[in-house]
CSV table of C-alpha atoms in Angstrom, one decimal:
chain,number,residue,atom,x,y,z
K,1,UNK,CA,0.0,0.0,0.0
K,2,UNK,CA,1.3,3.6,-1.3
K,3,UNK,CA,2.3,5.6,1.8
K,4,UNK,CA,0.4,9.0,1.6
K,5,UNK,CA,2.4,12.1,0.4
K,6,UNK,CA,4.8,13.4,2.9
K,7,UNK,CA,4.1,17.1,3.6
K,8,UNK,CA,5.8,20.4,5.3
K,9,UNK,CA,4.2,21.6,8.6
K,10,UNK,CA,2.9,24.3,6.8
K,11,UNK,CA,1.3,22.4,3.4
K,12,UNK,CA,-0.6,20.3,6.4
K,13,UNK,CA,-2.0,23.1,8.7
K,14,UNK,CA,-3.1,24.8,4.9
K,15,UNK,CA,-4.7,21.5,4.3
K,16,UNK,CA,-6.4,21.2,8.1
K,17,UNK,CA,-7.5,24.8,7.7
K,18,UNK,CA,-9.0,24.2,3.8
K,19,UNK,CA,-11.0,21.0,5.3
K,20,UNK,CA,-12.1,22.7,8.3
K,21,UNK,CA,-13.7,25.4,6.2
K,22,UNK,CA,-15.7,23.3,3.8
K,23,UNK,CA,-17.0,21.4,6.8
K,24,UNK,CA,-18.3,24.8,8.4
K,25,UNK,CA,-19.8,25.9,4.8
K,26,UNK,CA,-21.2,22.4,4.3
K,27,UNK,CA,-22.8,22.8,8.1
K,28,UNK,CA,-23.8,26.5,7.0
K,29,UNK,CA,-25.8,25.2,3.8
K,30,UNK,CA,-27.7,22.3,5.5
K,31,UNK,CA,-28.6,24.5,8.6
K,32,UNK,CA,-29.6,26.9,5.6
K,33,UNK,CA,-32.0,24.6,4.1
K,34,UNK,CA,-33.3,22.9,7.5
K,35,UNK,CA,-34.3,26.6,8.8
K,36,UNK,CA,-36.3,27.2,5.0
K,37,UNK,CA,-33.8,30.0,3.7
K,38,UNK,CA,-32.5,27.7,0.7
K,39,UNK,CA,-34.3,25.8,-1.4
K,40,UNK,CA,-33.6,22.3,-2.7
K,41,UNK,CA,-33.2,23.6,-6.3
K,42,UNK,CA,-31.3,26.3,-4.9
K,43,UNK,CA,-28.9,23.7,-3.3
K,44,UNK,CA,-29.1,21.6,-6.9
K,45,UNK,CA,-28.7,24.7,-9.0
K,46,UNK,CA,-25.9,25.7,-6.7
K,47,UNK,CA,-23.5,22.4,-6.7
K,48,UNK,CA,-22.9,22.8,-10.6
K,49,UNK,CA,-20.6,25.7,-9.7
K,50,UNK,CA,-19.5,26.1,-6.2
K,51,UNK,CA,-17.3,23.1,-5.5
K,52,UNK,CA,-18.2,22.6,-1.9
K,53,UNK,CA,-21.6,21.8,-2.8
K,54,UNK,CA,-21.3,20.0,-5.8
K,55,UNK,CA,-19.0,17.8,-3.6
K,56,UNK,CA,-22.0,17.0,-0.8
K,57,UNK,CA,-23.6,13.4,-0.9
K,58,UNK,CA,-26.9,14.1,-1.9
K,59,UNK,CA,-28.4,11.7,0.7
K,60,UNK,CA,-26.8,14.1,3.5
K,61,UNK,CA,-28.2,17.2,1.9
K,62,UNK,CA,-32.1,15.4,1.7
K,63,UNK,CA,-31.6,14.3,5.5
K,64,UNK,CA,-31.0,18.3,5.7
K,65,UNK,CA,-34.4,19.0,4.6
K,66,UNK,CA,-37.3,19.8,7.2
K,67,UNK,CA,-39.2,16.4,7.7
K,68,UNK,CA,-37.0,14.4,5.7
K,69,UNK,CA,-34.9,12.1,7.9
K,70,UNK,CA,-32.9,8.8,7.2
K,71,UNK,CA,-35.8,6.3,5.8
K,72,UNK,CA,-37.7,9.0,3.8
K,73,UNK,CA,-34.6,10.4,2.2
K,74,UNK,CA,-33.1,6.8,1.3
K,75,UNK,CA,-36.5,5.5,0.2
K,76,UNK,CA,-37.0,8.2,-2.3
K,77,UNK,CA,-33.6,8.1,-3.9
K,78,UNK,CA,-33.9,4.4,-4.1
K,79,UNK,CA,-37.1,5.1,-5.9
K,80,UNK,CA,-35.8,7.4,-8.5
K,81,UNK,CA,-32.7,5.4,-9.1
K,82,UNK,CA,-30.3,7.3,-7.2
K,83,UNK,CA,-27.2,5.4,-5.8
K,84,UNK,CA,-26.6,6.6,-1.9
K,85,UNK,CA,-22.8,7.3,-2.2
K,86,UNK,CA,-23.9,9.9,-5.6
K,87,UNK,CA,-22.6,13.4,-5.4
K,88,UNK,CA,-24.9,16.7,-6.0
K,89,UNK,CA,-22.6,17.4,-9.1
K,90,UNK,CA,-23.1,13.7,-10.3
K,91,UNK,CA,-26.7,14.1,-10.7
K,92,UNK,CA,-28.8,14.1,-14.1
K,93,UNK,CA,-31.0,16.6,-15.0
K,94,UNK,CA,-33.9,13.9,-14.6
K,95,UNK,CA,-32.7,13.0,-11.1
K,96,UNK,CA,-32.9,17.0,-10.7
K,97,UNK,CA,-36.3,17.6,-11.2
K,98,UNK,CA,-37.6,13.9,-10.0
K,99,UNK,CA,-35.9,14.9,-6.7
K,100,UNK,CA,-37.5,18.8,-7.0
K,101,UNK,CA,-40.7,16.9,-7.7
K,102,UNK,CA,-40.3,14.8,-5.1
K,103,UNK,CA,-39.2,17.3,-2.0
K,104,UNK,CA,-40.9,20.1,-3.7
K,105,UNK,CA,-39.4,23.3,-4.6
């Protein structure tokens, strides 16, 4: 097994502090959508350009949703044909709008 790349003190706290912001923008967006002030086609519309979001399993940003949790969220994507480890970015334009349909706008 490849050992991982060996990096200065410096290239690693720049790497800790990169990772610790796109966790705090990811927590952002889904505290976003659970409190109503982002839409799911927002989110969708949004993850084909900002990297962060386009990055975000789409199963963690339907849990995100008010009164979606766990079963409702896994059941639906099963349903439409969506694979649980699938990225926002990966998404079809069907899956787009079946999921819109779906969780409403």
């Amino acid at each position: 097994m490849p050992l991982p790349p060996s990096l200065s003190d410096e290239q690693r706290q720049a790497a800790l502090a990169k990772a610790a912001e796109v966790r705090r923008a990811r927590a952002e967006l889904k505290e976003k959508l659970k409190m109503g002030s982002i839409t799911l086609r927002d989110v969708l519309a949004q993850g084909e350009h900002d990297e962060t979001i386009g990055r975000m399993k789409v199963l963690a940003v339907l849990e995100s949703l008010p009164g979606v949790g766990k079963v409702k969220a896994r059941r639906t994507m099963e349903h439409i044909g969506i694979d649980e480890s699938r990225r926002v970015r990966g998404l079809g334009d069907k899956q787009r709008e079946a999921l819109i349909e779906a969780f409403g706008a």
